[in-house]
Coordinates of C-alpha atoms in Angstrom, one line a residue:
M23 CA -60.8 -36.4 -2.3
E24 CA -60.5 -34.0 -5.2
I25 CA -63.2 -34.4 -7.8
I26 CA -60.6 -34.6 -10.5
Y27 CA -59.7 -38.1 -9.4
F28 CA -63.1 -39.3 -10.3
L29 CA -63.2 -37.5 -13.6
N30 CA -60.0 -39.3 -14.7
L31 CA -61.3 -42.8 -13.9
I32 CA -61.5 -45.3 -16.8
M33 CA -62.4 -48.3 -14.7
D34 CA -65.3 -49.4 -12.5
I35 CA -64.4 -48.6 -8.9
N36 CA -67.2 -50.8 -7.5
E37 CA -65.8 -53.8 -9.4
I38 CA -62.3 -53.0 -8.2
N39 CA -63.5 -52.9 -4.6
K40 CA -65.6 -56.0 -5.0
T41 CA -62.5 -57.9 -6.4
A42 CA -60.4 -56.7 -3.5
Y43 CA -62.9 -58.0 -0.9
N44 CA -63.0 -61.3 -2.7
L45 CA -59.2 -61.6 -2.3
I46 CA -59.7 -61.5 1.5
N47 CA -61.8 -64.7 1.2
L48 CA -58.9 -66.4 -0.7
L49 CA -56.4 -65.9 2.1
F50 CA -54.8 -69.1 3.4
I51 CA -54.6 -69.4 7.2
K52 CA -52.2 -71.9 8.7
D53 CA -51.2 -72.7 12.2
L54 CA -47.4 -72.3 12.7
E55 CA -45.8 -75.7 13.0
K56 CA -42.3 -76.7 14.0
K57 CA -40.6 -78.4 11.1
N58 CA -37.9 -81.1 11.1
G59 CA -34.9 -80.7 8.9
N60 CA -36.4 -82.8 6.1
S61 CA -39.8 -81.2 5.8
V62 CA -40.8 -79.0 2.9
D63 CA -43.9 -76.9 2.1
R64 CA -44.2 -78.0 -1.5
K65 CA -42.4 -79.5 -4.4
K66 CA -39.6 -77.4 -5.9
F67 CA -40.6 -76.0 -9.3
I68 CA -38.1 -75.6 -12.2
G69 CA -37.1 -71.9 -12.5
D70 CA -37.8 -71.1 -8.8
S71 CA -35.5 -68.9 -6.9
E72 CA -33.9 -70.6 -3.9
C73 CA -36.9 -70.0 -1.7
I74 CA -35.8 -66.5 -1.0
G75 CA -38.1 -64.3 1.0
K76 CA -38.1 -60.5 1.0
I77 CA -39.1 -59.0 4.3
D78 CA -40.6 -55.6 4.2
V79 CA -40.8 -54.1 7.8
R80 CA -41.3 -50.5 6.9
K81 CA -44.4 -48.7 8.0
T82 CA -46.2 -52.0 9.1
V83 CA -46.9 -53.6 12.4
Y84 CA -46.0 -57.0 11.0
F85 CA -43.5 -58.7 8.8
T86 CA -44.6 -59.2 5.2
I87 CA -42.6 -62.1 3.6
Y88 CA -42.6 -62.1 -0.2
E89 CA -41.5 -65.2 -2.2
T90 CA -39.9 -64.1 -5.4
D91 CA -39.1 -65.7 -8.8
I92 CA -35.7 -65.6 -10.5
L93 CA -36.6 -62.1 -11.9
N94 CA -37.3 -60.8 -8.4
N95 CA -41.0 -60.6 -9.0
N96 CA -43.2 -61.3 -6.0
I97 CA -45.2 -64.5 -6.6
S98 CA -46.7 -65.0 -3.1
A99 CA -46.9 -63.2 0.2
N100 CA -47.7 -63.9 3.8
V101 CA -47.6 -62.4 7.3
I102 CA -47.5 -63.9 10.8
L103 CA -50.5 -62.9 12.9
D104 CA -51.5 -64.5 16.2
N105 CA -49.2 -67.5 15.7
K106 CA -50.8 -68.1 12.3
K107 CA -49.4 -67.8 8.8
V108 CA -51.8 -65.7 6.7
G109 CA -51.3 -64.9 3.0
L110 CA -52.0 -65.5 -0.6
D111 CA -50.5 -68.5 -2.4
R112 CA -49.1 -68.3 -6.0
K113 CA -52.4 -68.7 -7.8
N114 CA -54.3 -66.2 -5.7
Y115 CA -51.4 -63.7 -5.6
Q116 CA -51.5 -63.5 -9.3
L117 CA -55.1 -62.4 -9.0
L118 CA -53.8 -59.5 -6.7
K119 CA -51.3 -58.6 -9.4
N120 CA -54.1 -58.6 -12.0
L121 CA -56.0 -56.2 -9.8
V122 CA -52.9 -53.9 -9.6
E123 CA -52.8 -53.8 -13.4
E124 CA -56.4 -52.6 -13.4
L125 CA -55.7 -49.9 -10.8
L126 CA -52.9 -48.5 -12.9
N127 CA -55.5 -47.6 -15.6
D128 CA -56.5 -44.8 -13.2
N129 CA -54.7 -41.6 -14.3
F130 CA -54.1 -40.3 -10.8
I131 CA -52.7 -43.6 -9.5
Y132 CA -50.5 -44.2 -12.6
E133 CA -49.0 -40.7 -12.6
N134 CA -48.1 -40.8 -8.9
C135 CA -46.9 -44.4 -8.1
D136 CA -45.5 -47.6 -9.6
F137 CA -46.6 -51.2 -9.7
E138 CA -44.6 -52.2 -6.6
F139 CA -46.1 -49.4 -4.5
I140 CA -49.7 -50.4 -5.4
E141 CA -48.9 -54.1 -5.0
K142 CA -47.7 -53.7 -1.5
K143 CA -50.5 -51.4 -0.5
V144 CA -53.2 -53.7 -1.8
F145 CA -51.7 -56.7 0.1
G146 CA -51.4 -54.5 3.2
W147 CA -55.1 -53.5 2.9
I148 CA -56.1 -57.1 2.6
I149 CA -54.2 -58.1 5.7
E150 CA -55.5 -55.0 7.6
V151 CA -59.1 -55.8 6.8
Y152 CA -58.6 -59.4 7.8
S153 CA -56.9 -58.6 11.1
K154 CA -59.5 -56.0 12.1
S155 CA -62.5 -57.9 10.6
K156 CA -63.6 -54.7 9.1
A157 CA -62.5 -52.1 6.5
D158 CA -62.0 -48.5 7.5
F159 CA -62.0 -47.6 3.8
D160 CA -62.7 -49.5 0.6
L161 CA -59.5 -50.3 -1.3
Y162 CA -59.7 -47.5 -3.8
N163 CA -60.2 -44.8 -1.2
Y164 CA -57.5 -46.4 0.9
L165 CA -55.1 -46.2 -2.0
L166 CA -55.9 -42.6 -2.7
L167 CA -55.3 -41.7 1.0
N168 CA -52.0 -43.5 1.1
I169 CA -50.8 -41.9 -2.2
E170 CA -51.7 -38.4 -0.9
K171 CA -49.8 -39.2 2.3
E172 CA -46.6 -40.5 0.6
K173 CA -46.4 -38.5 -2.6
N174 CA -44.2 -35.4 -2.7
D175 CA -42.3 -33.1 -5.0
H176 CA -38.9 -34.8 -5.4
I177 CA -35.8 -33.0 -6.7
F178 CA -33.1 -35.4 -8.2
Y179 CA -29.4 -34.8 -8.9
F180 CA -27.5 -37.5 -10.8
K181 CA -23.8 -37.7 -11.5
V182 CA -22.7 -37.3 -15.1
N183 CA -19.6 -39.2 -16.1
N184 CA -17.0 -38.0 -18.7
L185 CA -18.5 -34.6 -19.5
A186 CA -17.1 -31.2 -18.6
I187 CA -19.0 -27.9 -19.3
E188 CA -18.1 -24.3 -19.1
D189 CA -21.5 -23.0 -17.8
N190 CA -24.8 -24.5 -16.6
F191 CA -27.4 -25.2 -19.3
V192 CA -30.8 -26.7 -19.7
V193 CA -31.9 -29.4 -22.1
G194 CA -35.5 -30.4 -22.1
N195 CA -36.7 -30.8 -18.5
C196 CA -33.2 -31.2 -17.0
E197 CA -30.4 -28.8 -16.1
F198 CA -26.7 -29.7 -16.3
K199 CA -24.9 -27.9 -13.4
S200 CA -22.6 -28.1 -10.4
L201 CA -23.5 -27.4 -6.8
E202 CA -22.7 -24.4 -4.7
E203 CA -20.2 -25.1 -1.9
N204 CA -22.8 -24.5 0.8
F205 CA -25.5 -26.5 -0.9
F206 CA -25.6 -29.4 1.7
E207 CA -25.3 -27.0 4.6
E208 CA -28.5 -25.3 3.4
R209 CA -30.2 -28.7 3.0
L210 CA -29.1 -29.6 6.5
I211 CA -30.7 -26.4 7.9
E212 CA -34.0 -27.5 6.2
I213 CA -33.7 -31.0 7.6
N214 CA -33.1 -29.7 11.2
H215 CA -36.0 -27.2 10.8
N216 CA -38.4 -30.1 10.0
S217 CA -36.9 -32.7 12.4
I218 CA -36.1 -33.0 16.1
N219 CA -33.2 -34.5 18.0
I220 CA -30.7 -34.3 15.2
S221 CA -27.3 -34.7 16.8
E222 CA -24.2 -32.9 15.9
K223 CA -22.6 -36.2 15.0
D224 CA -25.5 -36.9 12.5
D225 CA -25.0 -33.5 11.0
E226 CA -21.3 -34.3 10.4
A227 CA -22.1 -37.7 8.9
F228 CA -24.6 -36.1 6.5
L229 CA -22.1 -33.6 5.2
M230 CA -19.4 -36.2 4.9
Y231 CA -21.6 -38.7 3.1
N232 CA -22.8 -36.2 0.5
K233 CA -19.6 -34.2 -0.1
S234 CA -18.7 -36.5 -3.1
F235 CA -21.3 -34.7 -5.1
L236 CA -19.5 -31.3 -4.8
N237 CA -17.3 -30.2 -7.7
K238 CA -19.0 -32.8 -9.9
L239 CA -21.1 -32.3 -13.0
L240 CA -24.7 -33.2 -12.2
I241 CA -28.0 -33.3 -14.1
T242 CA -31.1 -32.3 -12.1
T243 CA -34.8 -32.6 -12.6
S244 CA -37.9 -32.8 -10.4
F245 CA -41.1 -34.9 -10.3
S246 CA -44.1 -35.3 -8.1
G247 CA -45.2 -38.7 -6.8
V248 CA -44.2 -41.4 -4.4
H249 CA -40.4 -41.8 -4.4
N250 CA -39.9 -44.8 -6.7
K251 CA -42.3 -43.5 -9.3
A252 CA -40.7 -40.0 -9.2
L253 CA -37.3 -41.6 -9.5
S254 CA -38.4 -43.7 -12.5
Q255 CA -39.8 -40.6 -14.3
A256 CA -36.8 -38.6 -13.5
K257 CA -34.5 -41.2 -15.0
K258 CA -36.6 -41.1 -18.2
Q259 CA -36.2 -37.3 -18.6
V260 CA -32.5 -37.4 -17.7
E261 CA -31.9 -40.1 -20.4
L262 CA -33.8 -38.0 -23.0
S263 CA -31.8 -34.9 -22.2
I264 CA -28.5 -36.7 -22.2
N265 CA -29.2 -38.3 -25.5
A266 CA -30.6 -35.1 -27.0
L267 CA -27.2 -33.5 -26.3
K268 CA -25.3 -36.4 -27.8
I269 CA -27.1 -35.9 -31.1
F270 CA -24.9 -32.9 -31.7
L271 CA -21.6 -34.6 -30.9
S272 CA -21.3 -36.8 -34.0
L273 CA -17.7 -35.9 -34.7
E274 CA -16.7 -36.4 -31.0
S275 CA -18.4 -39.8 -31.1
L276 CA -16.0 -40.9 -33.8
N277 CA -12.8 -40.1 -31.9
K278 CA -13.9 -40.9 -28.3
K279 CA -13.9 -44.4 -27.0
N280 CA -17.1 -43.5 -25.1
L281 CA -19.3 -40.4 -24.9
F282 CA -20.4 -39.2 -21.5
N283 CA -23.3 -40.9 -19.7
V284 CA -25.3 -40.7 -16.5
D285 CA -24.5 -43.3 -13.9
F286 CA -27.6 -45.5 -14.4
N287 CA -26.7 -45.9 -18.1
D288 CA -23.0 -46.3 -17.6
M289 CA -21.8 -49.9 -18.0
N290 CA -18.7 -49.1 -16.0
N291 CA -20.6 -48.3 -12.9
D292 CA -22.1 -50.8 -10.5
V293 CA -24.3 -48.3 -8.5
T294 CA -26.2 -45.2 -9.6
E295 CA -24.9 -42.2 -7.7
Y296 CA -27.6 -39.7 -7.0
F297 CA -29.4 -37.9 -4.2
S298 CA -32.9 -36.4 -3.9
Y299 CA -34.8 -34.4 -1.5
T300 CA -38.4 -33.1 -1.0
N301 CA -40.0 -29.9 0.2
N302 CA -40.3 -31.4 3.7
S303 CA -36.6 -32.3 3.6
D304 CA -36.8 -36.0 3.2
F305 CA -33.4 -36.9 1.8
H306 CA -32.2 -40.0 -0.1
T307 CA -28.5 -40.5 -1.1
I308 CA -27.0 -43.4 -3.1
I309 CA -23.2 -43.5 -3.7
G310 CA -20.7 -46.2 -4.6
S311 CA -20.1 -46.3 -8.3
K312 CA -16.7 -47.0 -9.9
K313 CA -14.8 -43.9 -10.9
S314 CA -14.1 -43.4 -14.6
S315 CA -10.6 -42.4 -15.8
A316 CA -11.7 -41.5 -19.3
V317 CA -10.9 -38.0 -20.7
P318 CA -14.2 -36.1 -20.6
V319 CA -16.0 -34.5 -23.5
E320 CA -15.8 -30.8 -23.2
I321 CA -18.7 -28.5 -24.1
S322 CA -18.0 -24.7 -24.1
S323 CA -20.7 -22.1 -23.9
N324 CA -20.0 -21.2 -27.5
S325 CA -20.4 -24.9 -28.6
F326 CA -23.7 -25.2 -26.6
N327 CA -25.0 -22.1 -28.3
E328 CA -24.1 -23.5 -31.7
F329 CA -25.9 -26.8 -30.8
K330 CA -29.0 -24.7 -30.0
K331 CA -28.9 -23.1 -33.4
E332 CA -28.4 -26.5 -35.1
G333 CA -31.6 -27.8 -33.5
L334 CA -31.0 -28.6 -29.8
E335 CA -33.3 -25.7 -28.9
N336 CA -36.1 -27.3 -30.9
I337 CA -35.5 -30.7 -29.3
S338 CA -35.4 -29.2 -25.8
E339 CA -38.7 -27.4 -26.3
F340 CA -40.2 -30.6 -27.7
L341 CA -39.3 -32.5 -24.6
K342 CA -40.9 -29.8 -22.4
N343 CA -44.2 -30.1 -24.3
N344 CA -44.7 -33.7 -23.2
K345 CA -47.6 -34.5 -25.6
K346 CA -49.4 -37.8 -25.4
N347 CA -49.6 -39.2 -28.9
E348 CA -48.0 -42.0 -31.0
L349 CA -45.6 -39.7 -32.9
Y350 CA -44.5 -37.9 -29.7
F351 CA -43.6 -41.2 -28.1
E352 CA -41.8 -42.4 -31.2
I353 CA -39.7 -39.2 -31.3
E354 CA -38.8 -39.7 -27.7
S355 CA -37.5 -43.2 -28.6
L356 CA -35.6 -41.8 -31.6
I357 CA -33.9 -39.3 -29.4
N358 CA -32.7 -42.0 -27.1
D359 CA -31.7 -44.2 -30.0
Y360 CA -29.7 -41.5 -31.7
G361 CA -27.8 -40.8 -28.4
N362 CA -27.1 -44.5 -28.0
I363 CA -25.9 -44.7 -31.6
N364 CA -23.4 -42.0 -30.9
S365 CA -22.2 -43.9 -27.8
T366 CA -21.8 -47.3 -29.6
Q367 CA -18.1 -48.2 -30.3
N368 CA -18.7 -50.5 -33.3
L369 CA -19.3 -48.3 -36.3
H370 CA -20.9 -51.0 -38.4
I371 CA -23.5 -51.6 -35.7
R372 CA -24.1 -47.8 -35.7
L373 CA -24.9 -48.0 -39.4
V374 CA -27.4 -50.9 -38.8
W375 CA -29.1 -48.8 -36.1
L376 CA -29.1 -45.7 -38.2
V377 CA -30.8 -47.4 -41.1
S378 CA -33.4 -48.7 -38.7
F379 CA -33.8 -45.2 -37.3
F380 CA -35.4 -44.2 -40.6
E381 CA -37.1 -47.4 -41.6
R382 CA -39.2 -47.8 -38.4
V383 CA -40.9 -44.5 -39.3
I384 CA -41.0 -44.5 -43.1
I385 CA -42.0 -48.1 -43.9
P386 CA -45.8 -48.6 -43.4
K387 CA -46.8 -51.5 -41.2
S388 CA -48.7 -53.0 -44.1
N389 CA -45.5 -53.1 -46.3
T390 CA -43.8 -56.5 -46.1
K391 CA -41.4 -55.9 -49.0
G392 CA -38.8 -53.7 -47.3
K393 CA -38.4 -50.6 -49.5
G394 CA -36.5 -48.5 -47.0
L395 CA -33.8 -47.3 -49.4
I396 CA -36.3 -46.4 -52.1
Y397 CA -38.5 -44.5 -49.7
L398 CA -35.5 -42.7 -48.3
K399 CA -34.1 -41.5 -51.6
N400 CA -37.4 -40.9 -53.4
N401 CA -39.7 -39.6 -50.6
I402 CA -37.7 -38.4 -47.6
L403 CA -34.4 -36.8 -48.8
P404 CA -35.9 -34.5 -51.4
K405 CA -38.0 -32.9 -48.6
L406 CA -35.1 -32.8 -46.1
I407 CA -32.3 -31.5 -48.3
N408 CA -32.7 -28.6 -50.7
N409 CA -29.7 -29.5 -52.8
F410 CA -30.3 -33.3 -52.8
D411 CA -28.4 -34.7 -55.8
A412 CA -26.8 -37.8 -57.3
E413 CA -23.7 -37.4 -55.1
I414 CA -25.7 -37.6 -51.9
A415 CA -27.8 -40.4 -53.3
G416 CA -24.6 -42.3 -54.1
K417 CA -23.3 -41.9 -50.5
V418 CA -26.6 -43.2 -49.2
N419 CA -26.3 -46.2 -51.5
T420 CA -22.9 -46.9 -50.1
I421 CA -24.1 -46.7 -46.5
Y422 CA -26.8 -49.2 -47.3
K423 CA -24.3 -51.5 -49.1
I424 CA -21.9 -51.5 -46.1
R425 CA -24.9 -52.0 -43.7
D426 CA -26.3 -54.9 -45.8
K427 CA -22.9 -56.7 -46.0
Y428 CA -22.4 -56.4 -42.3
L429 CA -25.9 -57.3 -41.3
H430 CA -26.3 -60.4 -43.6
N431 CA -22.7 -61.6 -44.0
R432 CA -20.7 -59.9 -41.2
I433 CA -18.4 -58.5 -43.8
E434 CA -16.9 -55.2 -42.5
L435 CA -16.3 -52.9 -45.4
P436 CA -14.4 -49.7 -44.7
I437 CA -16.7 -46.7 -43.6
G438 CA -15.8 -43.3 -44.9
V439 CA -15.8 -40.5 -42.3
D440 CA -17.7 -38.2 -44.7
S441 CA -20.3 -40.8 -45.4
I442 CA -21.1 -41.6 -41.8
L443 CA -21.1 -38.0 -40.8
M444 CA -23.4 -37.1 -43.7
F445 CA -25.8 -40.0 -42.8
K446 CA -25.9 -38.9 -39.2
E447 CA -26.6 -35.3 -40.2
I448 CA -29.5 -36.6 -42.4
A449 CA -30.8 -38.5 -39.3
K450 CA -30.7 -35.3 -37.3
L451 CA -32.6 -33.4 -40.0
F452 CA -35.2 -36.1 -40.1
L453 CA -35.6 -36.0 -36.4
L454 CA -36.1 -32.2 -36.4
K455 CA -38.6 -32.6 -39.3
L456 CA -40.6 -35.1 -37.2
I457 CA -40.6 -32.6 -34.3
F458 CA -41.9 -29.9 -36.7
L459 CA -44.6 -32.2 -37.9
N460 CA -45.6 -33.2 -34.4
N461 CA -45.9 -29.5 -33.5
S462 CA -48.0 -29.1 -36.6
N463 CA -50.6 -31.6 -35.3
C464 CA -49.2 -34.8 -37.0
Q465 CA -50.0 -37.4 -34.3
T466 CA -49.3 -40.8 -35.9
L467 CA -46.7 -42.5 -38.0
E468 CA -49.3 -42.7 -40.8
D469 CA -49.6 -38.9 -40.7
V470 CA -45.8 -38.7 -41.3
Q471 CA -46.0 -41.2 -44.1
R472 CA -48.7 -39.3 -45.8
F473 CA -46.7 -36.1 -45.5
F474 CA -43.8 -37.8 -47.3
D475 CA -46.3 -39.2 -49.9
I476 CA -45.7 -42.8 -48.8
S477 CA -48.7 -44.9 -49.4
T478 CA -50.1 -46.5 -46.3
S479 CA -52.2 -49.1 -48.1
K480 CA -51.0 -52.7 -48.5
N481 CA -48.5 -53.2 -51.2
L482 CA -49.5 -56.0 -53.5

C-alpha cells in the first residue's frame, strides 16, 4: 500500500476493523425450509417494496440477495451457503451502512468509489470471512486491495441534445467535440489487443452498436476511480460545463423553447446515452434515449470567442482549479443554477430564482429580516457597475416587484425584455466577481459579505 493512504486517514482503522469483525457475529444463519403457499417470513411493513430482491452475481461465487425499500436502498442482504441462508437482517444491515459512512471519511476511499461499491464489498468481506472461518485481510486492507484492482482511468463521452457548434472547444474540465469516423475501429483494435477470442461477429456488433455516436455532438471528460464513482464525478463536471456555457446565452434562452442539454439532464430522454472506456480497453455503452426534434442552438467559433472575452474563460479556469472551500462549492452551485435558470420556460420562475441567486450569498445567515433588495442596491451593484445610477436601480426595483407579486400572489405582471436581460447580466457580473474573490483567497460567504461591507453580525 502507498503510504499516502495512511496519511489521509481521518478515522481509527482499528475501530473500523473491530466493528467489521463484530458484524460477522451478528449474521443470522437459517436452515433452508420448504414453504407452503401461505407462509411468510415476517409481517409486512407499511412502505415496504413488494419483497423485491436484487441478485448480484458478478465477481462472486454465490448469489447475494438484497432486499430493498421503495427508494431502492438496500435494507437487508443474505446469501445461500451449504443449504443455509446467511445474512444480516434489517437492524444489523443498518449497522453495516453506518460502517460504510465511516469508511467514506477516508480520502482515498471517497475519491475512488461510491457508497454502493463499499457497501457490497463490506458485505462480501463479511460472508467471505464467515465461509472461510478466517480473514485473509482485515476489512480496511481488503477494501484498498479491491479498489486498486477495480479503479481505472475512465474516459466518458455523453451526447448533447439541441446544440450545434462550428469547432471543438473546451469549457472547464470538458471538451465539446465530435468523433473521427475511425474512432471505434481504433477502440476495437485496442480491445482485441487486450483480449482473446474476439470473434468477427462480435467486432461487427461492437461497431454497429456504437455507430449512433458518430456525427453527433458529444461532451467528453475523464476521471479515475471505480466505474460508478468515475461516472458520477464525470456527470458533475459535464453539468458544470454545460451550465457555464448557458450563462452566455441569455438572449437565446428567451426565444428558444428549451436550451440544449446533456442526456442525463434532459427531461425528454428516458435513458442517458453515453459510452466510456479505460486504458485497458474496458468498454461501456448505454444507448436508447428518445430523439429530440427541436431546432438546435448554434454556436459559431466567433460567438465562442466572444463568450470567452465576456467571462467564459474565467469560469472555465475556475472549474479547472477545483478548490475545496465553502465559496468554491457555492460558486459551482451558482453556475448550475444560472444554467438551469436559462433553461426554464416560465419567465416568472426565472425571476424568482434569479433573486435567490443573489440573496443566498449576500444575506448573512444571522439576518432574519430579509433585506436582499437593499443589500443589492446599496452594497453589491455600486461595486459591480461603474455607471450604476437611478435608472438601473429603478429596473431592479421593477424586477423585485414582479417577482414579489408572482411569488406571494401568483400575479404575473409583464416582464420587459430589457429588464430581464439587464438583471441576468448583473447576475453574470456577480458570478464573475465571486470567482475573482475566490481566486483572491476569499474562502467563505462571510468573506464575500465583508468585501461588500455587509455586516455579518446579528441584526437587532
